[in-house]
Amino acid sequence: MAVNESRARLVVTPTASGWSVSGEIDASTVHILVEAFRDLSLTESDRPLIVDVGEVDFIDSSGLRALINLANDAQKMGVGMVLQRPSPPVVRRLTVTGLDDLF
């Protein structure tokens, strides 16, 4: 799959309160999510990192892994992370895997 095709399937946008993620987070698109958060400096804020996942249509284990890693990084910096407006597919995946308490 071409990079442009995967980018069209997942969009990560900075917002005033954090980040908005929309589309499909899977093995072929997770690199977009990881790249977006790679340069994030969690030390610049004392507020939790807010990630709006209300427009995520699909998430697989690679997407969950990326969110867990980001949550762990935020926790290490003492700011925490909140998944805002989780879509039904995100809620379902978090519940099935027992990760709903993490976020």
XYZ file of C-alpha atoms in Angstrom:
103
model
C 0.000 0.000 0.000
C 1.350 3.422 -0.899
C 2.066 5.909 1.871
C -0.505 8.365 0.481
C -3.214 5.712 0.711
C -2.422 4.962 4.358
C -2.309 8.652 5.198
C -5.791 9.068 3.747
C -7.033 6.273 6.047
C -5.670 7.875 9.246
C -5.470 11.551 10.124
C -3.839 12.883 13.298
C -4.439 16.569 13.975
C -3.205 18.767 16.819
C -6.001 20.576 18.693
C -6.085 23.228 21.409
C -6.386 20.536 24.084
C -4.275 17.752 22.551
C -4.784 15.619 19.452
C -7.655 14.405 17.299
C -7.356 11.029 15.572
C -9.714 9.872 12.838
C -9.848 6.888 10.516
C -8.376 3.415 10.888
C -5.497 2.620 13.229
C -3.991 -0.650 12.076
C -0.637 -2.157 11.172
C -0.496 -0.239 7.894
C -1.331 3.185 9.403
C -0.017 3.086 12.977
C 3.264 4.662 11.856
C 1.336 7.896 11.217
C 0.161 7.946 14.834
C 3.626 7.119 16.154
C 5.246 9.818 13.993
C 2.719 12.432 15.130
C 3.485 11.765 18.791
C 7.235 11.216 18.387
C 8.135 14.882 18.712
C 5.600 15.546 21.439
C 7.220 17.124 24.453
C 5.129 16.034 27.415
C 7.267 18.093 29.771
C 5.853 21.363 28.431
C 2.530 20.920 30.198
C 1.218 19.854 33.559
C -2.179 18.939 32.060
C -3.074 15.428 30.885
C -2.536 14.660 27.234
C -5.977 14.559 25.579
C -6.401 12.263 22.568
C -9.814 12.524 20.917
C -10.585 9.160 19.302
C -14.248 9.841 18.564
C -13.729 9.488 14.830
C -11.683 6.274 14.891
C -13.510 3.683 12.778
C -11.197 0.750 13.528
C -8.288 -0.044 15.829
C -6.225 -3.227 15.987
C -3.579 -4.459 18.403
C -0.845 -2.333 16.829
C -2.975 0.770 17.418
C -3.620 -0.249 21.014
C 0.103 -0.795 21.513
C 0.854 2.721 20.238
C -1.734 4.235 22.605
C -0.375 2.202 25.537
C 3.164 3.382 24.777
C 1.985 6.991 24.617
C 0.070 6.600 27.901
C 3.187 5.112 29.525
C 5.325 8.009 28.268
C 2.781 10.532 29.570
C 2.659 8.750 32.930
C 6.460 8.814 33.217
C 6.334 12.586 32.658
C 3.675 12.909 35.337
C 0.922 14.258 33.064
C -1.186 11.200 32.244
C -3.313 10.661 29.162
C -7.046 10.705 28.505
C -8.848 9.143 25.541
C -11.659 11.564 24.806
C -14.962 10.599 23.149
C -13.908 7.020 22.324
C -15.858 5.689 19.352
C -17.767 2.399 19.658
C -14.970 0.437 17.905
C -12.399 1.862 20.338
C -14.598 1.157 23.374
C -15.220 -2.387 22.161
C -11.510 -3.109 21.637
C -10.528 -1.582 24.994
C -13.220 -3.556 26.803
C -12.404 -6.874 25.131
C -8.718 -6.504 25.948
C -9.300 -5.248 29.500
C -7.550 -1.957 28.756
C -10.574 0.222 29.479
C -9.266 0.930 32.997
C -5.917 2.125 31.659
C -7.475 5.087 29.883
